Coordinates of C-alpha atoms in Angstrom, one line a residue:
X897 CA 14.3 60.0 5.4
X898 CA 13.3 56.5 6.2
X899 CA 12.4 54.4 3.3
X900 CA 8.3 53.1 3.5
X901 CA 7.8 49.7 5.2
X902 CA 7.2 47.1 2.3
X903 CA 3.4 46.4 2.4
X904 CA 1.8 43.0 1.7
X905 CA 1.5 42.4 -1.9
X906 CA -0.7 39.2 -3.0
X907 CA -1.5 37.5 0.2
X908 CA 2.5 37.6 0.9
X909 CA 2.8 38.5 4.5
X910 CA 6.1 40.7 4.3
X911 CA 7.0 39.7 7.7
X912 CA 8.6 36.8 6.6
X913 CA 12.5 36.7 7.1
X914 CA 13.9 38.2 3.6
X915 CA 15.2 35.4 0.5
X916 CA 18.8 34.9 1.2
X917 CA 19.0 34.8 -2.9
X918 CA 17.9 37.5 -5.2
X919 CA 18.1 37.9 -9.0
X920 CA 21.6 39.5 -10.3
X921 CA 21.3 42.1 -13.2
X922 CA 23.2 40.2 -16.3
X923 CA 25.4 43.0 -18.2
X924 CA 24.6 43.6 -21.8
X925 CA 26.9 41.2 -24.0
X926 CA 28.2 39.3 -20.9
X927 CA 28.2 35.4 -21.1
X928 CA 26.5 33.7 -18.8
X929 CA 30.0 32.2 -17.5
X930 CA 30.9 35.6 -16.2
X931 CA 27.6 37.5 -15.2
X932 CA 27.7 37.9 -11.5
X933 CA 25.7 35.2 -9.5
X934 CA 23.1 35.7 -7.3
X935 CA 25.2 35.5 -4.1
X936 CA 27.6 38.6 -5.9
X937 CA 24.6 40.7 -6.2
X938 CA 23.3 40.4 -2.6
X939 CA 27.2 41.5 -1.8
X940 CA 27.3 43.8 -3.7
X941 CA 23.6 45.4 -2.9
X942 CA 24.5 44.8 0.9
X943 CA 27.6 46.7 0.3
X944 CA 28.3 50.3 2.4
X945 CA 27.4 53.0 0.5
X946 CA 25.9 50.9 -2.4
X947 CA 22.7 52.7 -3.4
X948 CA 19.4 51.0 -2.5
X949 CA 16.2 52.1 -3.5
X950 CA 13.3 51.1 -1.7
X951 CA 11.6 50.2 -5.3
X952 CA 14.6 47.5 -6.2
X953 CA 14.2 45.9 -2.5
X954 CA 10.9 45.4 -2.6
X955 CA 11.4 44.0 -6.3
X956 CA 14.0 42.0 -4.6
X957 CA 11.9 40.4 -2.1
X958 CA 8.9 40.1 -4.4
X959 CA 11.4 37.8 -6.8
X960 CA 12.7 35.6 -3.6
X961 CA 9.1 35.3 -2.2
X962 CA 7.6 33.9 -5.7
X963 CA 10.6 32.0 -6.0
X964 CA 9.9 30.3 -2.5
X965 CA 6.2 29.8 -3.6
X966 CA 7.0 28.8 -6.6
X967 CA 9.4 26.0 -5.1
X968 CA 6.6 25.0 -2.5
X969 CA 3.5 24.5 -5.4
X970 CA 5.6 22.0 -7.1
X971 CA 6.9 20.1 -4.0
X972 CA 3.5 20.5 -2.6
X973 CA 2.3 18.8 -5.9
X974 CA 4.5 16.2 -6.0
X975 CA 3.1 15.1 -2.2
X976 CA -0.6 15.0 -3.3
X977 CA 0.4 12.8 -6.4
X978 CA 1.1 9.7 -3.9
X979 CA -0.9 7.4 -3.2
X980 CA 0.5 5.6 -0.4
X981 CA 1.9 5.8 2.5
X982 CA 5.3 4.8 2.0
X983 CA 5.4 6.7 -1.5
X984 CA 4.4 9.7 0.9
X985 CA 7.3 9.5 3.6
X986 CA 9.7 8.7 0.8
X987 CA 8.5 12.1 -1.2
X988 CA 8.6 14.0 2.3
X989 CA 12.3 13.4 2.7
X990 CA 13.7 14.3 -0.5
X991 CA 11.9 17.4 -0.6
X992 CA 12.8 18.4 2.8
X993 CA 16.7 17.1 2.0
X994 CA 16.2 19.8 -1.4
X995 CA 14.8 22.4 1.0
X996 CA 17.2 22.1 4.0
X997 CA 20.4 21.3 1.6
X998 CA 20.8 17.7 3.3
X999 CA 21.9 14.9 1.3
X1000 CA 20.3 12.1 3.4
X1001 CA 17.8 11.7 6.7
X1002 CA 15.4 9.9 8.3
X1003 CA 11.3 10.0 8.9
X1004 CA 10.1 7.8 12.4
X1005 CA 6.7 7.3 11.9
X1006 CA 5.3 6.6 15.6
X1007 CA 1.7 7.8 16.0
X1008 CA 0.4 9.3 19.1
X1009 CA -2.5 7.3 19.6
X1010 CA -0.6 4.0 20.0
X1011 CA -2.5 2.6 16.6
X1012 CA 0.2 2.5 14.1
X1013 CA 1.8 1.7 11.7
X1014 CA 5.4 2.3 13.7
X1015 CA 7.7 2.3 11.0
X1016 CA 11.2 4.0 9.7
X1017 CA 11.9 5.3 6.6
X1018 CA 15.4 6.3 5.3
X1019 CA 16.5 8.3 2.5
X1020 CA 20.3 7.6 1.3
X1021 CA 20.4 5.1 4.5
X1022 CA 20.6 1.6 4.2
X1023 CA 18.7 -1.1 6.2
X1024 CA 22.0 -1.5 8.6
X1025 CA 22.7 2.1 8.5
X1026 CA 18.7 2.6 10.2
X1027 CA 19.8 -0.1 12.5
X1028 CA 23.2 0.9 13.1
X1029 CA 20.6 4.4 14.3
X1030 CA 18.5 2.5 16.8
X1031 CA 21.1 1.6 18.8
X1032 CA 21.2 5.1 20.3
X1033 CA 19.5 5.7 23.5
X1034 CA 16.1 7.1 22.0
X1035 CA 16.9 10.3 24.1
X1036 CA 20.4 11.0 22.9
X1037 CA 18.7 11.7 19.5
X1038 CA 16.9 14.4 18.1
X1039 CA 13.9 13.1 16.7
X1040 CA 13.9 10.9 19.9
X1041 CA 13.0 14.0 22.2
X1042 CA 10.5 14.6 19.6
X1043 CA 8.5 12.0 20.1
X1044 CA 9.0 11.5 23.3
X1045 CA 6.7 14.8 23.5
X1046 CA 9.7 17.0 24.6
X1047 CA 9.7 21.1 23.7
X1048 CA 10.7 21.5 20.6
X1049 CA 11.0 25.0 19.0
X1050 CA 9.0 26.3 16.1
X1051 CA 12.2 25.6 14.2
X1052 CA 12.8 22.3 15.1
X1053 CA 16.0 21.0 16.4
X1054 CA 18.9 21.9 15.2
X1055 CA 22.7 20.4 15.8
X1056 CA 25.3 21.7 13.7
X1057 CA 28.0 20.3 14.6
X1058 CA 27.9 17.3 16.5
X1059 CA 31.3 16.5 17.6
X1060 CA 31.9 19.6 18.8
X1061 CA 28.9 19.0 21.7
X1062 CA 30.9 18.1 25.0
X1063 CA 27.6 16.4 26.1
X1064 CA 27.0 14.0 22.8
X1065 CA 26.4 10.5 23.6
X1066 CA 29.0 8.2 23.3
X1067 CA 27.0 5.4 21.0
X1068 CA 25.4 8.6 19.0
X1069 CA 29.4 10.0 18.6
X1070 CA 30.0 6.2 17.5
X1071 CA 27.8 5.6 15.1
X1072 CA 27.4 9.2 13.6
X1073 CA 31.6 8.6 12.9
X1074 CA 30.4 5.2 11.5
X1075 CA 28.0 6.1 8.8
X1076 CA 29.8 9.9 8.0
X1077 CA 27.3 12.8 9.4
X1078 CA 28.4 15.8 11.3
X1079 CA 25.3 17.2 11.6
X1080 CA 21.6 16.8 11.7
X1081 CA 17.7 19.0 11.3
X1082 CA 15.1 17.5 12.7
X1083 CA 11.1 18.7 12.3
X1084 CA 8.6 17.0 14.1
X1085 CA 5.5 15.6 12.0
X1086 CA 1.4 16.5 13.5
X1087 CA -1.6 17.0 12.2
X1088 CA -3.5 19.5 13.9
X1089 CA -7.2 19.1 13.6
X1090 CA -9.1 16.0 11.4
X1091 CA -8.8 16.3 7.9
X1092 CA -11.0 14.7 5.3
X1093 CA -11.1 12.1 3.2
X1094 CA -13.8 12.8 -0.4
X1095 CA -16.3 14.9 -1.1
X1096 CA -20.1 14.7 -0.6
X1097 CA -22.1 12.4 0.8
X1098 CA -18.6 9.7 0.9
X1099 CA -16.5 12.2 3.1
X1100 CA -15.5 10.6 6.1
X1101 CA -13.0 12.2 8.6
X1102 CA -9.7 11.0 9.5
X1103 CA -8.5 10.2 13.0
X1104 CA -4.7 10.3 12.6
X1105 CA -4.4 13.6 14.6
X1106 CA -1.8 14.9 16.8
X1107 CA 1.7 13.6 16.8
X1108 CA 2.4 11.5 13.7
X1109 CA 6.1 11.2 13.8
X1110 CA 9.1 13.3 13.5
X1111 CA 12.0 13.4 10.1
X1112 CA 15.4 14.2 10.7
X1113 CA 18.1 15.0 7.7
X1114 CA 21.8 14.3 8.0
X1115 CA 24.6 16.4 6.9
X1116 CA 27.7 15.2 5.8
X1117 CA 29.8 18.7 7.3
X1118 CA 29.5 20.8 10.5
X1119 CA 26.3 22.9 8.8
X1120 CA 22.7 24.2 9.4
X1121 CA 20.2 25.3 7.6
X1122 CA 19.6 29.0 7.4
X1123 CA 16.7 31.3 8.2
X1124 CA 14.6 31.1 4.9
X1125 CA 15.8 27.0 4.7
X1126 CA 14.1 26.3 8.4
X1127 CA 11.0 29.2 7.6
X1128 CA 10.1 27.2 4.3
X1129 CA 10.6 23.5 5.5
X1130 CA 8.2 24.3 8.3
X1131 CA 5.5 25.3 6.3
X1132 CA 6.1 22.2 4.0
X1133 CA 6.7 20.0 6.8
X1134 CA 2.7 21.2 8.7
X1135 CA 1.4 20.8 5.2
X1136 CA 2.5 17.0 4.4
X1137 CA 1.9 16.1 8.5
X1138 CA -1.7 16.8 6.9
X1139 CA -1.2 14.8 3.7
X1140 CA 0.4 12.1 5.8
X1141 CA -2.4 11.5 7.8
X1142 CA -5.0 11.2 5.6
X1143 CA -2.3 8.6 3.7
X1144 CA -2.4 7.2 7.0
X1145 CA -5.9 6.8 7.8
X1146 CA -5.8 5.1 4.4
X1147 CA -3.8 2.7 5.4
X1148 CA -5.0 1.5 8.4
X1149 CA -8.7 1.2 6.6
X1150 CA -6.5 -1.1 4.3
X1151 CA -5.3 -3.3 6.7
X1152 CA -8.3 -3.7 8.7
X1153 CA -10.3 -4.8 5.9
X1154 CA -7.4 -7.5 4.6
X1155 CA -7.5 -8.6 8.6
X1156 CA -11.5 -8.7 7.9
X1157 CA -11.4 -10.7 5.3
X1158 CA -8.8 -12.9 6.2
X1159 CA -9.9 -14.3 9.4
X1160 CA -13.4 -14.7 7.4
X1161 CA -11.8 -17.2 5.1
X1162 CA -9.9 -20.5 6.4
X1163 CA -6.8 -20.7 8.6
X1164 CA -5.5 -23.2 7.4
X1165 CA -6.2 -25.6 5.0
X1166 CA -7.1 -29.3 6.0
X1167 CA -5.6 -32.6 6.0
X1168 CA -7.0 -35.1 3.7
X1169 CA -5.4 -38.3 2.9
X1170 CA -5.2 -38.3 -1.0
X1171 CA -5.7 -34.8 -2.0
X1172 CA -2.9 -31.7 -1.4
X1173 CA -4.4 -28.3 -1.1
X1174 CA -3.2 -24.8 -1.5
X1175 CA -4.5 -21.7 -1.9
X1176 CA -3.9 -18.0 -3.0
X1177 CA -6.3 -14.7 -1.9
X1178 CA -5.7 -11.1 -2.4
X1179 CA -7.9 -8.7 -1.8
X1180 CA -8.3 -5.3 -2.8
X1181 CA -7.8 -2.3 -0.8
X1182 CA -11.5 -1.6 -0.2
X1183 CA -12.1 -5.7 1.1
X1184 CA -14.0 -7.2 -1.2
X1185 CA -16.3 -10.6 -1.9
X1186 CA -14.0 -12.7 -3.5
X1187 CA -13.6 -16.1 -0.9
X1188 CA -12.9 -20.1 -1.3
X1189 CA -13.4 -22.5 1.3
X1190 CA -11.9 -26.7 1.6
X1191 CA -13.9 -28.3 4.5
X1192 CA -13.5 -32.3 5.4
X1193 CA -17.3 -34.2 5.4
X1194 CA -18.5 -37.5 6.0
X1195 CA -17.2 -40.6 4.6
X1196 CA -13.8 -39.0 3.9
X1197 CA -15.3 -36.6 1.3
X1198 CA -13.9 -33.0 0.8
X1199 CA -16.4 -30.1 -0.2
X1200 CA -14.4 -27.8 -1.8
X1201 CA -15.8 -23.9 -2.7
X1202 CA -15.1 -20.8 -4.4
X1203 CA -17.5 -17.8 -4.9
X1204 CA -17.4 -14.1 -5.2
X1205 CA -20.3 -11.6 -4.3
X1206 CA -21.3 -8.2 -5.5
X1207 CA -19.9 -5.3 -4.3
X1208 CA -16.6 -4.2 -2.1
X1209 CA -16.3 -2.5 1.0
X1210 CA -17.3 -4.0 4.3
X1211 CA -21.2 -5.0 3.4
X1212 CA -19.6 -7.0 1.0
X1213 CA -16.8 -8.8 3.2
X1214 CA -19.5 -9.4 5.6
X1215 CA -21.8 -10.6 3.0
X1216 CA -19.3 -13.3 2.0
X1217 CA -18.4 -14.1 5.3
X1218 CA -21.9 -14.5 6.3
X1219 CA -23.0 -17.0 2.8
X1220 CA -19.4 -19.0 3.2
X1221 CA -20.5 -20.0 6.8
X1222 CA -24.4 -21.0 5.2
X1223 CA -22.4 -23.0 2.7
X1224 CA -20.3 -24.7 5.1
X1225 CA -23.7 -25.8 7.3
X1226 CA -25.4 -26.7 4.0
X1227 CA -21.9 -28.7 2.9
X1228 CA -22.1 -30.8 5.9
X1229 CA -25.8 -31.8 5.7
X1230 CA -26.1 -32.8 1.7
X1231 CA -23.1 -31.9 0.5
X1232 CA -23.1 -35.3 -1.8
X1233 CA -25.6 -33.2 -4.1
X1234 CA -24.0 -30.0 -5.2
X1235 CA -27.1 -28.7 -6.8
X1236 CA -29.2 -29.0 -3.4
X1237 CA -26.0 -27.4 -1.8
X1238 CA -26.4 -24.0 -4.1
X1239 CA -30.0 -24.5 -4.4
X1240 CA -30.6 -23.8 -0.7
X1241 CA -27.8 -20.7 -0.4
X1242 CA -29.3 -19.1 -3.6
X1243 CA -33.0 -19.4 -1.2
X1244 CA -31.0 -18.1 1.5
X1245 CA -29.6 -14.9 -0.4
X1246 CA -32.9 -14.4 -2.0
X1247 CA -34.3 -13.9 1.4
X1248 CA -31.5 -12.1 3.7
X1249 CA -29.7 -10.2 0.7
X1250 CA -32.1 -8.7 -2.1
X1251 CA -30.6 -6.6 -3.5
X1252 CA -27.5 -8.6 -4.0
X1253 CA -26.4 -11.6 -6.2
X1254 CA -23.1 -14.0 -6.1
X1255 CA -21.4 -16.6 -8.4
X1256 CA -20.4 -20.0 -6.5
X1257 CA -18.8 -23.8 -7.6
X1258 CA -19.4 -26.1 -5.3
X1259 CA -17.8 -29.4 -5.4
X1260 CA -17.9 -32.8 -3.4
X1261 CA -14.5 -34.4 -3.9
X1262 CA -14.4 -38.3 -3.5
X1263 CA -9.9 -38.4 -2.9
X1264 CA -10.1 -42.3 -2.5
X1265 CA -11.5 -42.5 -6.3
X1266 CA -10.0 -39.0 -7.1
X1267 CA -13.8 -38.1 -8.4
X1268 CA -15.3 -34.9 -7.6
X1269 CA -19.2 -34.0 -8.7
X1270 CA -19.7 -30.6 -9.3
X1271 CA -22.1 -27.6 -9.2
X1272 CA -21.8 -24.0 -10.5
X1273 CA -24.0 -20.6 -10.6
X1274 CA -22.6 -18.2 -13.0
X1275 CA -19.0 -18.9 -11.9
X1276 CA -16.0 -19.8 -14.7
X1277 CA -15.4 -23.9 -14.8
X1278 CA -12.3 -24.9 -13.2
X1279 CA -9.0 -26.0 -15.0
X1280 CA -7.5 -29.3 -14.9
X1281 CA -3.8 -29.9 -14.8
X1282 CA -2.1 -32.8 -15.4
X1283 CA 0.8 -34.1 -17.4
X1284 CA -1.1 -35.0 -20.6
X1285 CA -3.6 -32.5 -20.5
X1286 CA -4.8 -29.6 -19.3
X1287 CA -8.1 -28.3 -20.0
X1288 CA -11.2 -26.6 -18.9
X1289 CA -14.0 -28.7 -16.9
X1290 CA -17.2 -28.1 -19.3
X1291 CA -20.0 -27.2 -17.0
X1292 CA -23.1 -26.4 -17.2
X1293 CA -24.4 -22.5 -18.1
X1294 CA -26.3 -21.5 -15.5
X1295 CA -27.2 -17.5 -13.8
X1296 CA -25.7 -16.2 -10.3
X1297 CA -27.3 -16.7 -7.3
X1298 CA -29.9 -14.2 -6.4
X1299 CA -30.7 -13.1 -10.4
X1300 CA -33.6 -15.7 -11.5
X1301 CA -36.7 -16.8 -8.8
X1302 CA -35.7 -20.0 -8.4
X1303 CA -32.0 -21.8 -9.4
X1304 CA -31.2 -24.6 -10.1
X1305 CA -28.6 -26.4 -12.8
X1306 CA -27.4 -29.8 -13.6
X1307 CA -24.4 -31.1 -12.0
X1308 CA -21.5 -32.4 -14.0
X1309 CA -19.1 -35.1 -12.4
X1310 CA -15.4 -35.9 -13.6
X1311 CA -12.2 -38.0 -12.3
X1312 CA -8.7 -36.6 -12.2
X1313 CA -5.6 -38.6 -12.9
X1314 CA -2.7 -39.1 -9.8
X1315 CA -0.8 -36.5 -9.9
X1316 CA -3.3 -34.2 -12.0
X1317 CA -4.3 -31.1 -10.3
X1318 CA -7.7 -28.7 -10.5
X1319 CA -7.6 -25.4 -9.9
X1320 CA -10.7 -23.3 -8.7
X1321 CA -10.3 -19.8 -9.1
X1322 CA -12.6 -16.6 -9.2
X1323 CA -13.0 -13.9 -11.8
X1324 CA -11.6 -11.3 -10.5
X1325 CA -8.1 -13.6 -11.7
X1326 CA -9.3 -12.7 -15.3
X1327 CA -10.6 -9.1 -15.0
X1328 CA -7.3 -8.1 -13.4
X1329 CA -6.1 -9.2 -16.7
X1330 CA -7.9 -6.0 -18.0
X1331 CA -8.5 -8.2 -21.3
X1332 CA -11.2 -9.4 -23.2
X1333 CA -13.0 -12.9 -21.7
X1334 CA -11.7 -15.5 -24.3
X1335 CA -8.1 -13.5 -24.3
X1336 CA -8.3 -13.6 -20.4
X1337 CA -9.0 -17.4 -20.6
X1338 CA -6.5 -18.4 -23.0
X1339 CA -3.5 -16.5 -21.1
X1340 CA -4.9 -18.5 -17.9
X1341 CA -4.5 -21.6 -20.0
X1342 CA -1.1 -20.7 -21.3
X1343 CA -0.3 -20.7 -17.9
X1344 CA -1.3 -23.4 -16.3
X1345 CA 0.0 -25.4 -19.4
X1346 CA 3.6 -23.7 -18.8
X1347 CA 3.5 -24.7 -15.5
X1348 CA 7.0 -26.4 -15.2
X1349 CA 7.3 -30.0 -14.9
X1350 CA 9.6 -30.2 -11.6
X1351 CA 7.0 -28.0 -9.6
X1352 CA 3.5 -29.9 -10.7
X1353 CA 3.9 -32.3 -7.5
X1354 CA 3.3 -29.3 -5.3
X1355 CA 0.5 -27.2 -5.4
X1356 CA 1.2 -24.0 -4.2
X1357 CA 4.1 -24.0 -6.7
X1358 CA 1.2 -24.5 -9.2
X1359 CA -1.0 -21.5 -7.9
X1360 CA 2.1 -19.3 -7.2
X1361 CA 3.2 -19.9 -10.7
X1362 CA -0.2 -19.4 -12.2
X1363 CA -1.1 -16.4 -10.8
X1364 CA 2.5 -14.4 -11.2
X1365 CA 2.1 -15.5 -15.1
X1366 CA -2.1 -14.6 -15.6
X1367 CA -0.8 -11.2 -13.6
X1368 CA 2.9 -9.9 -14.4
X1369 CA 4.8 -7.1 -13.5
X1370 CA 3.3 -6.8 -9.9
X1371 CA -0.7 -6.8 -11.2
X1372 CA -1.1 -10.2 -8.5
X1373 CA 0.2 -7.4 -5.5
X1374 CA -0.8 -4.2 -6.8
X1375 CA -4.2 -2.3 -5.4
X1376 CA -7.2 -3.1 -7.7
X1377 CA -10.8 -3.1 -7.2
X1378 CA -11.0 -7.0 -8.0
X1379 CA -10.2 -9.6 -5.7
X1380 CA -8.4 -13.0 -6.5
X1381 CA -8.6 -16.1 -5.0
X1382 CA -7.1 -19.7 -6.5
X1383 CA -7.8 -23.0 -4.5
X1384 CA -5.4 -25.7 -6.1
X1385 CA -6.3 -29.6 -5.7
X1386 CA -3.4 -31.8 -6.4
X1387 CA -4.8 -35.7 -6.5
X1388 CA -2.0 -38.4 -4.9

């Protein structure tokens, strides 16, 4: 009599190619040393003549499908938990190396629509070893034909043993003898569909469909992975192609809004005889306000700017975009009175942007008498460097642009020594901080005062050393809602 056909139990379609493993029974008052393992019991079950009843093989299966579940949920976890794209293609090869029993591989990122990011990512590779990989022609390789839109099984492509093929490539036999793999699994990486990106009213779709790339893993020995190994990477390699994508999508909104914003602010610094200029920005991943600006006018005078406005995003980048370009008009025409200068962008934000506000510092710098007069609207006074001192400019207290009817404050005017240098800088250099406003302030004066003495002729050695000392351990680099921006003025 024919034993019944296992039926689906919880979802668990029981079509899928039986667990390799399965549970051996321990005996009563054996160690653990010498109960049989799992592969003894499969032997043993598989045995002729062995009794088998339908009840235990079901019970069998049921144990190596929850297993396999089991082992997906927490890899599966582990991919949501990143946050970037690199910390995704990094997670997506050791998990498939743990399912597939590889030691080391390889994930070619090379999106179908042309748009990038083209990158490689190895696992257990070093930077030669990748580029010792390139070298082979692109079609001698696995994930090669994958790309290059070849058919590809629903098990990928396997080669388990690679010197054995009469037909390998002569470079691929080279360099797969070079860096010690015998064999290789390769998956290909696509989104099917558009995924989504929030919930609500902010959920935007993703366009990283199709073809994302393809990952590879390397084996040190002629092998392959089995049945149940190829059945569970593929579903773990469609559900991070999905993961990827949105990671993906991510990025590229990233880098369009750091392009944004950086050809909104200046290309370059200018020349002016006198004065050295440097300056630092980063912005976060969203774009935000945050900008600074060093333009030459009349009678070999310098305007020099910083300023941050409300919000992130692209209204905001365009925002700042759009009042840096009022202040540079405004600059050039009466830039010798500060307070006009801010007066007449405050009007102009009142009128074009209600429902906004900004903080800016204006300054017209006089480099033949190292003098610079100076206006400010709710923006943090600058800090003055020098050998003998280094202290905060007082200014005046006065609101942000945009929050009062009318603004206008008094301007304040000081000289720097040679060889003393003023640093402008926004507040998003102290919030990154994450402390309180007077502990934010002193650690920025701790650090401008520790500035070494070897590097205070050069500004950009002053900025660079300000900001990795106000923000340690990565916090300057590291994604974060505020933007930062330092302009340094060293006076000759």
């Amino acid at each position: 009599m024919n034993a019944p056909h296992p039926a689906k139990v919880a979802g668990i379609d029981s079509t899928v190619p039986s667990p390799a493993h399965t549970v051996a029974p321990v005996t009563p008052g054996a160690s653990p040393d010498t109960a049989p393992n799992a592969t003894d019991a499969a032997e043993v079950r598989a045995a002729p003549g062995a009794p088998c009843a339908p009840g235990a093989l079901l019970q069998d299966r049921l144990a190596g499908w929850v297993s396999d579940l089991t082992t997906l949920h927490e890899l599966t976890e582990r991919l949501v938990r990143t946050g970037s794209l690199s910390e995704g293609l990094q997670e997506v090869l050791r998990a498939g190396a743990a399912l597939v029993g590889a030691r080391r591989g390889l994930v070619v990122l090379e999106p179908a629509d042309g748009l990038g990011p083209d990158t490689t990512v190895g696992l257990g590779l070093a930077r030669a070893d990748l580029g010792h990989i390139e070298t082979v022609p692109r079609s001698a390789l696995s994930y090669g034909r994958i790309l290059d839109g070849l058919p590809v099984g629903a098990d990928g492509i396997t080669e388990p043993d690679l010197f054995a093929e009469k037909n390998l490539d002569p470079r691929h036999r080279q360099v797969a003898a070079r860096l010690g793999y015998a064999a290789s699994y390769a998956l290909p990486l696509s989104a099917e569909g558009t995924g989504t990106i929030g919930t609500g009213a902010a959920e935007t779709t993703t366009g990283a469909t199709g073809r994302l790339g393809a990952a590879v893993w390397l084996y040190d020995d002629p092998a392959e992975p089995g049945e149940r190994q190829r059945h569970l990477a593929g579903l773990y390699a469609r559900y991070a192609s999905q993961h990827l994508a949105r990671l993906l999508e991510v990025e590229r909104t990233r880098a369009r809004m750091a392009t944004m914003a950086e050809e909104l602010l200046p290309s370059r610094l200018p020349r002016v005889p006198g004065v050295q200029l440097a300056a630092r920005h980063r912005t976060g991943p969203r774009g935000g306000g945050d900008w600074y600006d060093a333009l030459p006018l009349p009678d070999a005078a310098l305007g020099l700017a910083v300023g941050s406005v409300t919000g992130s995003g692209p209204s905001a980048v365009a925002a700042m975009g759009r009042l840096r370009a009022s202040l540079r008009a405004y600059a050039v025409m009466e830039g010798e009175d500060p307070v006009a200068v801010l007066s007449d962008l405050e009007l102009l934000l009142r009128l074009t942007e209600p429902a906004r506000s900004a903080t800016a510092l204006f300054g017209y710098c006089e480099p033949a008498l190292r003098r610079i007069t100076l206006a400010g609207a709710g923006h943090s006074p600058p800090l003055l460097i020098g050998e003998r001192r280094t202290e905060f400019v007082e200014t005046s207290v006065s609101a942000p642009l945009g929050m009062l009817a009318c603004w206008e404050a008094p301007s304040v005017e000081f000289q720097a020594e040679p060889g003393e240098t003023v640093l402008l800088y926004t507040d998003g250099l102290l919030h990154r901080t994450g402390d309180p406003a007077d502990r934010a302030f002193a650690r920025l004066h701790a650090a401008a005062a520790g500035v070494p003495r070897a590097e205070r002729h050069d500004p950009d050695a002053v900025a660079e050393h300000v900001l990795r000392t106000v923000l340690p351990d990565g916090k300057a680099d590291a994604d974060s809602e505020e933007d930062v921006v330092l302009l340094a003025v060293r006076f000759e």
